[in-house]
Amino acid sequence: MKPLLIALFMARIVSAQSSGDVRDVRVIRTTDQEPRAALLGQPSIALWKEKHLVVAYQKGIAGKGDMGSIDSCVSSNDGGSWSIPSTVFDHEQRHGAMQFAYCNAVLYKPPGQEVMWCFAMRCPLNYADSEDSHLAAAYSGDGGRSWNPVELAMHYTGPLVILGEIQRIMEDGHPVYLLPAHRNTKRADPMGQREHFVLRSTSLLNWHLGGYVPQPEPGKIFLHEGQIAVINEQQHLKMVMRTSSDAQPGSMADGGALDPPRAWSSTSTDGGKTWSIAQEEPDLWNTISEAWFGQSQAGSQLYVYNDGPARSRMALRYKVKPAKADWSDERTFFDMGIHNSYPTLIEIAPGEYRAVWDSGDEKRHRRAIRFGKLKL
């Protein structure tokens, strides 16, 4: 019984060798605890109730890029310790003659409801990668300790990639949920597309296409993995997106970093039905790596990102933009001389954030899921 209790509540405190403003850092799960996992990555976090946190993450398959299963862990003491994982989506489960692989969990708890959702991408297991996926979902009624899969009613039926958080706005007294997504069919098809768009839903079950993000020169920049924030009382939206150049003619590979390497953004004043022409964010660094963008309850915008050259993904930095002010100088979020990527944050109280991200070692990416706290 003792080993089980140790595993159930195990969470390692990061040594004093790390630097940065994030505090109370814990390791939730490592690949050493998952001998069949090639990686642990792309975590998402949500608050079930006070001090009760849920984190979902991908458990990758060797040789399959970002494809795998989705697991979740629960903390009932504000991240001090974490449970052993529960399965959300299992790539080993058969659906008739088919098996699916999953990627990029997105957790969301609707305000006032005793249910939590986990959305993810799903594609046939025999695919080479997860770029041509479709939306999958499961819900939990017990705070992330067990999950029930749900088949969605998709009015947008094309392939997609998701990663950004769901945002809720109100229209005519009713909630509308917004999910950022992009399409990258060009990796497997030279006539494919790389477009960013938003899905809208009034129920979290039925999803309709909202609006696409136009570019000054269509197709020149690959906008992807956007993060949406509601930026004012009029429910205007701002979306900040990861960027890369388009692939070279005749190539189906993703492109390199922009010059200069910057995130781009777009805004919407009609609930995500239409979006402004995307433009460069001159103060926001991006070298083909996912960054988190959001706005605090006090009105400050926050951007958490990797610095350094394209795809290096070592230290995590952040910038803050107070209301009616410019972006701050770069600050260190977390730096330990190892690989770190895919940060996700939630604000649990004014200026008080809980964060998760994936970490590796000096040479390898995505070997562990980390948790920490940040106060603005």
Short mmCIF file of C-alpha atoms in Angstrom, two decimals:
data_model
loop_
_atom_site.label_atom_id
_atom_site.label_comp_id
_atom_site.label_asym_id
_atom_site.label_seq_id
_atom_site.Cartn_x
_atom_site.Cartn_y
_atom_site.Cartn_z
CA MET A 1 0.00 0.00 0.00
CA LYS A 2 2.84 2.38 0.81
CA PRO A 3 4.26 2.55 -2.77
CA LEU A 4 0.76 3.32 -4.08
CA LEU A 5 0.35 6.20 -1.62
CA ILE A 6 3.75 7.54 -2.58
CA ALA A 7 2.85 7.41 -6.27
CA LEU A 8 -0.56 8.94 -5.64
CA PHE A 9 0.80 12.06 -3.99
CA MET A 10 4.21 12.33 -5.60
CA ALA A 11 5.23 15.71 -6.94
CA ARG A 12 8.86 16.76 -6.99
CA ILE A 13 10.04 20.20 -5.95
CA VAL A 14 12.40 21.74 -8.51
CA SER A 15 15.88 22.41 -7.21
CA ALA A 16 17.27 25.84 -6.47
CA GLN A 17 19.21 25.69 -9.75
CA SER A 18 16.16 27.03 -11.61
CA SER A 19 15.51 30.72 -12.03
CA GLY A 20 12.45 32.78 -12.88
CA ASP A 21 9.35 34.35 -11.38
CA VAL A 22 7.22 31.21 -11.35
CA ARG A 23 7.15 29.70 -7.85
CA ASP A 24 6.22 26.42 -6.12
CA VAL A 25 7.26 24.46 -9.19
CA ARG A 26 6.36 20.78 -9.17
CA VAL A 27 6.88 17.90 -11.60
CA ILE A 28 3.49 16.29 -12.16
CA ARG A 29 4.59 13.33 -14.31
CA THR A 30 7.72 12.14 -16.13
CA THR A 31 8.47 9.66 -18.90
CA ASP A 32 10.38 7.60 -16.31
CA GLN A 33 6.97 6.83 -14.82
CA GLU A 34 5.55 6.03 -18.28
CA PRO A 35 7.89 3.46 -19.85
CA ARG A 36 5.70 3.12 -22.97
CA ALA A 37 5.50 6.87 -23.59
CA ALA A 38 7.87 8.50 -26.08
CA LEU A 39 7.02 11.96 -24.73
CA LEU A 40 4.77 13.89 -22.35
CA GLY A 41 3.66 17.23 -23.72
CA GLN A 42 1.19 19.97 -24.60
CA PRO A 43 -0.52 20.23 -21.17
CA SER A 44 -3.73 22.09 -20.37
CA ILE A 45 -5.00 23.20 -16.95
CA ALA A 46 -8.42 24.04 -15.52
CA LEU A 47 -9.92 24.84 -12.10
CA TRP A 48 -12.72 22.57 -10.88
CA LYS A 49 -13.27 24.37 -7.56
CA GLU A 50 -11.11 26.19 -5.03
CA LYS A 51 -7.67 24.53 -4.85
CA HIS A 52 -8.91 21.65 -7.05
CA LEU A 53 -6.91 21.71 -10.29
CA VAL A 54 -7.00 19.35 -13.27
CA VAL A 55 -4.18 18.97 -15.81
CA ALA A 56 -4.47 17.01 -19.07
CA TYR A 57 -1.53 16.19 -21.32
CA GLN A 58 -0.45 14.03 -24.20
CA LYS A 59 1.30 10.69 -23.74
CA GLY A 60 3.06 10.23 -27.06
CA ILE A 61 3.75 7.17 -29.20
CA ALA A 62 7.25 6.51 -30.54
CA GLY A 63 7.56 7.28 -34.25
CA LYS A 64 4.22 9.10 -34.46
CA GLY A 65 5.16 12.74 -33.96
CA ASP A 66 2.56 14.37 -31.70
CA MET A 67 0.14 11.44 -31.70
CA GLY A 68 -0.78 9.35 -28.64
CA SER A 69 -3.20 9.15 -25.72
CA ILE A 70 -4.49 11.89 -23.39
CA ASP A 71 -4.18 11.47 -19.60
CA SER A 72 -5.17 13.73 -16.72
CA CYS A 73 -3.99 14.30 -13.15
CA VAL A 74 -5.80 15.99 -10.27
CA SER A 75 -4.58 18.14 -7.39
CA SER A 76 -6.85 18.96 -4.45
CA ASN A 77 -4.30 21.18 -2.67
CA ASP A 78 -3.57 23.91 -5.22
CA GLY A 79 -0.83 21.98 -6.98
CA GLY A 80 1.10 20.80 -3.93
CA SER A 81 0.65 17.14 -4.92
CA TRP A 82 -0.89 15.31 -7.86
CA SER A 83 -2.80 12.07 -8.33
CA ILE A 84 -1.80 9.17 -10.51
CA PRO A 85 -3.14 9.67 -14.06
CA SER A 86 -6.61 8.89 -15.35
CA THR A 87 -7.21 8.11 -19.03
CA VAL A 88 -9.17 10.63 -21.06
CA PHE A 89 -8.53 9.23 -24.57
CA ASP A 90 -6.74 5.91 -25.14
CA HIS A 91 -5.01 5.26 -28.47
CA GLU A 92 -5.08 1.50 -27.75
CA GLN A 93 -8.88 1.37 -27.66
CA ARG A 94 -10.49 0.00 -30.81
CA HIS A 95 -13.59 1.49 -32.38
CA GLY A 96 -14.73 -1.39 -34.57
CA ALA A 97 -11.90 -1.91 -37.04
CA MET A 98 -10.34 1.49 -36.34
CA GLN A 99 -7.94 2.90 -33.78
CA PHE A 100 -7.40 6.60 -33.18
CA ALA A 101 -4.52 8.67 -31.88
CA TYR A 102 -5.02 11.93 -29.98
CA CYS A 103 -3.19 15.21 -29.44
CA ASN A 104 -3.42 18.68 -27.86
CA ALA A 105 -5.81 18.52 -24.91
CA VAL A 106 -7.86 21.66 -24.16
CA LEU A 107 -9.62 21.66 -20.78
CA TYR A 108 -12.60 23.88 -20.08
CA LYS A 109 -15.08 24.18 -17.19
CA PRO A 110 -18.16 26.27 -18.05
CA PRO A 111 -18.99 28.77 -15.29
CA GLY A 112 -21.76 27.58 -12.99
CA GLN A 113 -21.77 24.00 -14.31
CA GLU A 114 -20.62 20.85 -12.51
CA VAL A 115 -18.94 19.43 -15.58
CA MET A 116 -15.50 19.78 -17.12
CA TRP A 117 -14.71 19.23 -20.80
CA CYS A 118 -11.59 17.93 -22.45
CA PHE A 119 -11.33 18.63 -26.17
CA ALA A 120 -8.59 17.15 -28.31
CA MET A 121 -7.64 16.27 -31.88
CA ARG A 122 -8.29 12.75 -33.18
CA CYS A 123 -7.01 11.02 -36.30
CA PRO A 124 -6.61 7.40 -37.46
CA LEU A 125 -3.66 5.72 -35.78
CA ASN A 126 -2.08 4.80 -39.12
CA TYR A 127 -1.61 8.50 -40.08
CA ALA A 128 1.97 9.73 -40.15
CA ASP A 129 1.15 12.79 -38.02
CA SER A 130 -1.79 14.58 -36.43
CA GLU A 131 -2.13 17.53 -38.83
CA ASP A 132 -5.26 16.13 -40.52
CA SER A 133 -7.26 15.58 -37.34
CA HIS A 134 -10.86 16.19 -36.28
CA LEU A 135 -12.32 17.40 -33.01
CA ALA A 136 -12.95 14.93 -30.17
CA ALA A 137 -14.37 15.53 -26.69
CA ALA A 138 -14.96 13.92 -23.30
CA TYR A 139 -16.53 15.25 -20.11
CA SER A 140 -15.97 14.67 -16.39
CA GLY A 141 -18.54 15.13 -13.64
CA ASP A 142 -16.18 14.28 -10.78
CA GLY A 143 -13.43 16.84 -11.12
CA GLY A 144 -11.26 15.05 -13.66
CA ARG A 145 -11.04 11.68 -11.94
CA SER A 146 -12.98 9.88 -14.68
CA TRP A 147 -13.98 10.79 -18.24
CA ASN A 148 -16.80 9.94 -20.62
CA PRO A 149 -16.29 10.36 -24.39
CA VAL A 150 -18.86 12.27 -26.44
CA GLU A 151 -19.37 12.39 -30.20
CA LEU A 152 -19.73 16.01 -31.27
CA ALA A 153 -22.12 17.51 -33.82
CA MET A 154 -19.66 19.18 -36.18
CA HIS A 155 -21.04 21.64 -38.73
CA TYR A 156 -17.43 22.38 -39.65
CA THR A 157 -16.31 19.02 -41.02
CA GLY A 158 -12.81 19.75 -42.31
CA PRO A 159 -9.49 18.81 -40.71
CA LEU A 160 -8.15 21.00 -37.90
CA VAL A 161 -5.45 21.51 -35.30
CA ILE A 162 -6.37 22.97 -31.90
CA LEU A 163 -4.33 24.12 -28.91
CA GLY A 164 -5.63 27.50 -27.66
CA GLU A 165 -8.08 27.81 -24.80
CA ILE A 166 -11.84 28.17 -25.13
CA GLN A 167 -13.24 31.65 -24.41
CA ARG A 168 -16.84 32.43 -23.41
CA ILE A 169 -18.78 35.51 -24.44
CA MET A 170 -22.47 36.44 -24.15
CA GLU A 171 -24.78 37.10 -27.12
CA ASP A 172 -28.44 38.02 -26.57
CA GLY A 173 -28.20 36.79 -23.00
CA HIS A 174 -26.82 33.37 -23.95
CA PRO A 175 -23.26 32.01 -23.76
CA VAL A 176 -21.22 31.47 -26.91
CA TYR A 177 -17.98 29.49 -26.76
CA LEU A 178 -15.03 30.23 -29.05
CA LEU A 179 -12.31 27.72 -29.95
CA PRO A 180 -9.30 28.83 -32.04
CA ALA A 181 -8.11 26.34 -34.67
CA HIS A 182 -6.04 26.15 -37.83
CA ARG A 183 -5.75 23.89 -40.84
CA ASN A 184 -2.42 22.49 -42.09
CA THR A 185 -3.35 20.14 -44.91
CA LYS A 186 -0.34 21.35 -46.88
CA ARG A 187 2.01 19.05 -45.00
CA ALA A 188 0.55 16.01 -46.76
CA ASP A 189 -0.87 17.68 -49.87
CA PRO A 190 0.96 20.22 -52.07
CA MET A 191 -2.43 21.73 -52.94
CA GLY A 192 -3.47 21.91 -49.28
CA GLN A 193 -4.05 24.99 -47.11
CA ARG A 194 -2.66 26.69 -44.05
CA GLU A 195 -5.42 28.90 -42.64
CA HIS A 196 -6.37 30.10 -39.16
CA PHE A 197 -10.02 30.27 -38.08
CA VAL A 198 -12.32 30.11 -35.08
CA LEU A 199 -15.13 27.70 -34.20
CA ARG A 200 -18.25 28.85 -32.34
CA SER A 201 -20.71 26.89 -30.19
CA THR A 202 -23.68 27.63 -27.96
CA SER A 203 -23.57 24.23 -26.24
CA LEU A 204 -19.99 22.85 -26.47
CA LEU A 205 -21.54 19.98 -28.45
CA ASN A 206 -22.49 21.67 -31.73
CA TRP A 207 -19.62 23.53 -33.41
CA HIS A 208 -19.98 25.93 -36.34
CA LEU A 209 -17.34 27.74 -38.36
CA GLY A 210 -16.86 31.31 -37.18
CA GLY A 211 -14.47 33.44 -39.19
CA TYR A 212 -11.11 33.02 -40.94
CA VAL A 213 -8.14 35.30 -40.23
CA PRO A 214 -7.15 37.15 -43.42
CA GLN A 215 -3.55 38.10 -44.23
CA PRO A 216 -2.07 41.09 -46.08
CA GLU A 217 -0.60 38.62 -48.59
CA PRO A 218 -2.61 35.38 -48.53
CA GLY A 219 -0.53 32.29 -47.76
CA LYS A 220 2.74 34.13 -47.13
CA ILE A 221 2.77 33.44 -43.38
CA PHE A 222 1.69 30.29 -41.57
CA LEU A 223 -0.49 31.54 -38.69
CA HIS A 224 -1.24 28.77 -36.20
CA GLU A 225 -2.01 27.79 -32.58
CA GLY A 226 -3.70 31.09 -31.75
CA GLN A 227 -4.76 32.15 -28.25
CA ILE A 228 -7.88 34.33 -27.80
CA ALA A 229 -8.53 36.91 -25.07
CA VAL A 230 -11.63 38.99 -24.38
CA ILE A 231 -10.10 42.46 -24.12
CA ASN A 232 -12.90 44.83 -23.03
CA GLU A 233 -16.46 45.10 -21.71
CA GLN A 234 -17.77 45.20 -25.28
CA GLN A 235 -16.42 41.63 -25.63
CA HIS A 236 -13.99 42.54 -28.37
CA LEU A 237 -11.52 39.76 -29.03
CA LYS A 238 -7.80 39.68 -29.70
CA MET A 239 -6.02 36.56 -30.94
CA VAL A 240 -2.22 36.20 -30.88
CA MET A 241 -0.79 33.48 -33.12
CA ARG A 242 2.38 31.48 -33.50
CA THR A 243 4.08 32.12 -36.83
CA SER A 244 6.39 30.64 -39.43
CA SER A 245 7.12 31.38 -43.05
CA ASP A 246 5.33 29.38 -45.69
CA ALA A 247 7.17 26.37 -47.08
CA GLN A 248 9.34 26.72 -50.15
CA PRO A 249 7.61 25.99 -53.48
CA GLY A 250 7.46 22.25 -54.05
CA SER A 251 8.05 21.48 -50.36
CA MET A 252 5.41 20.15 -47.99
CA ALA A 253 7.49 20.87 -44.86
CA ASP A 254 6.59 23.69 -42.49
CA GLY A 255 8.58 26.90 -43.02
CA GLY A 256 11.19 28.64 -40.88
CA ALA A 257 11.02 31.58 -38.49
CA LEU A 258 9.95 34.97 -39.77
CA ASP A 259 12.45 37.79 -40.17
CA PRO A 260 12.09 39.41 -37.71
CA PRO A 261 10.70 36.51 -35.62
CA ARG A 262 7.43 37.87 -34.26
CA ALA A 263 3.95 36.73 -33.27
CA TRP A 264 1.05 38.13 -35.29
CA SER A 265 -2.41 39.10 -34.10
CA SER A 266 -5.97 39.72 -35.29
CA THR A 267 -9.05 41.23 -33.64
CA SER A 268 -12.81 40.68 -33.82
CA THR A 269 -15.68 42.94 -32.76
CA ASP A 270 -18.54 40.55 -33.64
CA GLY A 271 -17.87 37.49 -31.51
CA GLY A 272 -15.37 35.82 -33.82
CA LYS A 273 -17.56 35.82 -36.93
CA THR A 274 -15.10 38.08 -38.76
CA TRP A 275 -11.48 38.99 -38.05
CA SER A 276 -9.23 41.90 -38.95
CA ILE A 277 -6.31 41.49 -41.33
CA ALA A 278 -3.52 39.89 -39.30
CA GLN A 279 -0.56 42.08 -38.41
CA GLU A 280 2.81 41.76 -36.73
CA GLU A 281 3.13 42.25 -32.98
CA PRO A 282 6.49 44.09 -32.93
CA ASP A 283 7.09 43.51 -29.19
CA LEU A 284 6.22 39.78 -29.11
CA TRP A 285 8.97 37.31 -30.00
CA ASN A 286 8.04 34.06 -31.71
CA THR A 287 10.31 31.51 -33.37
CA ILE A 288 7.88 28.75 -34.39
CA SER A 289 6.92 27.85 -30.82
CA GLU A 290 3.61 27.93 -29.00
CA ALA A 291 3.16 30.98 -26.73
CA TRP A 292 0.37 31.70 -24.26
CA PHE A 293 -1.59 34.95 -24.48
CA GLY A 294 -4.34 36.18 -22.20
CA GLN A 295 -5.76 39.14 -20.33
CA SER A 296 -6.04 39.40 -16.56
CA GLN A 297 -9.12 40.44 -14.63
CA ALA A 298 -7.42 43.79 -14.01
CA GLY A 299 -6.95 44.36 -17.74
CA SER A 300 -3.24 43.56 -18.14
CA GLN A 301 -2.26 41.38 -21.07
CA LEU A 302 0.26 38.57 -20.55
CA TYR A 303 2.45 36.80 -23.10
CA VAL A 304 4.52 33.72 -22.13
CA TYR A 305 6.92 32.39 -24.75
CA ASN A 306 10.23 30.75 -25.67
CA ASP A 307 13.11 33.03 -26.54
CA GLY A 308 16.13 31.96 -28.59
CA PRO A 309 16.44 30.64 -32.14
CA ALA A 310 13.85 28.64 -34.06
CA ARG A 311 12.71 25.44 -32.35
CA SER A 312 15.35 25.67 -29.56
CA ARG A 313 12.62 25.97 -26.89
CA MET A 314 14.76 26.32 -23.77
CA ALA A 315 13.92 29.12 -21.30
CA LEU A 316 10.40 30.47 -20.91
CA ARG A 317 10.10 34.28 -20.76
CA TYR A 318 7.12 36.59 -20.36
CA LYS A 319 5.96 40.15 -20.93
CA VAL A 320 3.14 42.14 -19.36
CA LYS A 321 1.14 44.95 -20.95
CA PRO A 322 -0.85 46.95 -18.38
CA ALA A 323 -4.06 48.58 -19.57
CA LYS A 324 -3.29 51.64 -21.73
CA ALA A 325 0.48 51.01 -21.50
CA ASP A 326 3.22 49.41 -23.58
CA TRP A 327 4.58 45.91 -23.26
CA SER A 328 7.13 45.51 -20.45
CA ASP A 329 10.70 44.40 -20.88
CA GLU A 330 11.32 40.66 -21.05
CA ARG A 331 11.16 38.79 -17.74
CA THR A 332 12.12 35.21 -16.93
CA PHE A 333 9.23 32.82 -16.32
CA PHE A 334 11.27 29.61 -15.88
CA ASP A 335 14.86 28.75 -16.80
CA MET A 336 16.75 25.65 -15.71
CA GLY A 337 19.11 25.11 -18.64
CA ILE A 338 16.74 22.50 -20.09
CA HIS A 339 14.08 22.37 -22.79
CA ASN A 340 10.68 23.89 -21.93
CA SER A 341 7.67 24.54 -24.16
CA TYR A 342 3.88 24.78 -24.51
CA PRO A 343 2.96 26.95 -21.51
CA THR A 344 -0.71 27.24 -20.49
CA LEU A 345 -2.04 29.45 -17.69
CA ILE A 346 -5.31 30.12 -15.86
CA GLU A 347 -6.09 33.06 -13.59
CA ILE A 348 -7.69 31.76 -10.37
CA ALA A 349 -7.86 35.18 -8.64
CA PRO A 350 -6.94 38.71 -9.73
CA GLY A 351 -3.30 38.56 -10.83
CA GLU A 352 -2.81 35.03 -9.46
CA TYR A 353 -2.04 32.40 -12.10
CA ARG A 354 -1.55 28.65 -12.17
CA ALA A 355 0.61 27.35 -15.01
CA VAL A 356 1.66 24.12 -16.68
CA TRP A 357 4.21 23.41 -19.38
CA ASP A 358 6.28 20.51 -20.68
CA SER A 359 9.99 20.12 -19.97
CA GLY A 360 12.88 17.99 -21.14
CA ASP A 361 16.56 17.92 -20.32
CA GLU A 362 19.58 19.58 -21.91
CA LYS A 363 19.17 17.58 -25.13
CA ARG A 364 15.63 16.21 -25.28
CA HIS A 365 12.21 17.88 -25.43
CA ARG A 366 9.00 16.96 -23.60
CA ARG A 367 10.06 14.48 -20.93
CA ALA A 368 7.92 15.83 -18.05
CA ILE A 369 4.89 17.94 -17.18
CA ARG A 370 5.60 20.83 -14.77
CA PHE A 371 3.33 23.03 -12.68
CA GLY A 372 3.98 26.42 -11.11
CA LYS A 373 2.40 29.62 -9.79
CA LEU A 374 2.83 33.17 -11.07
CA LYS A 375 1.65 36.43 -9.47
CA LEU A 376 1.48 39.65 -11.44
#
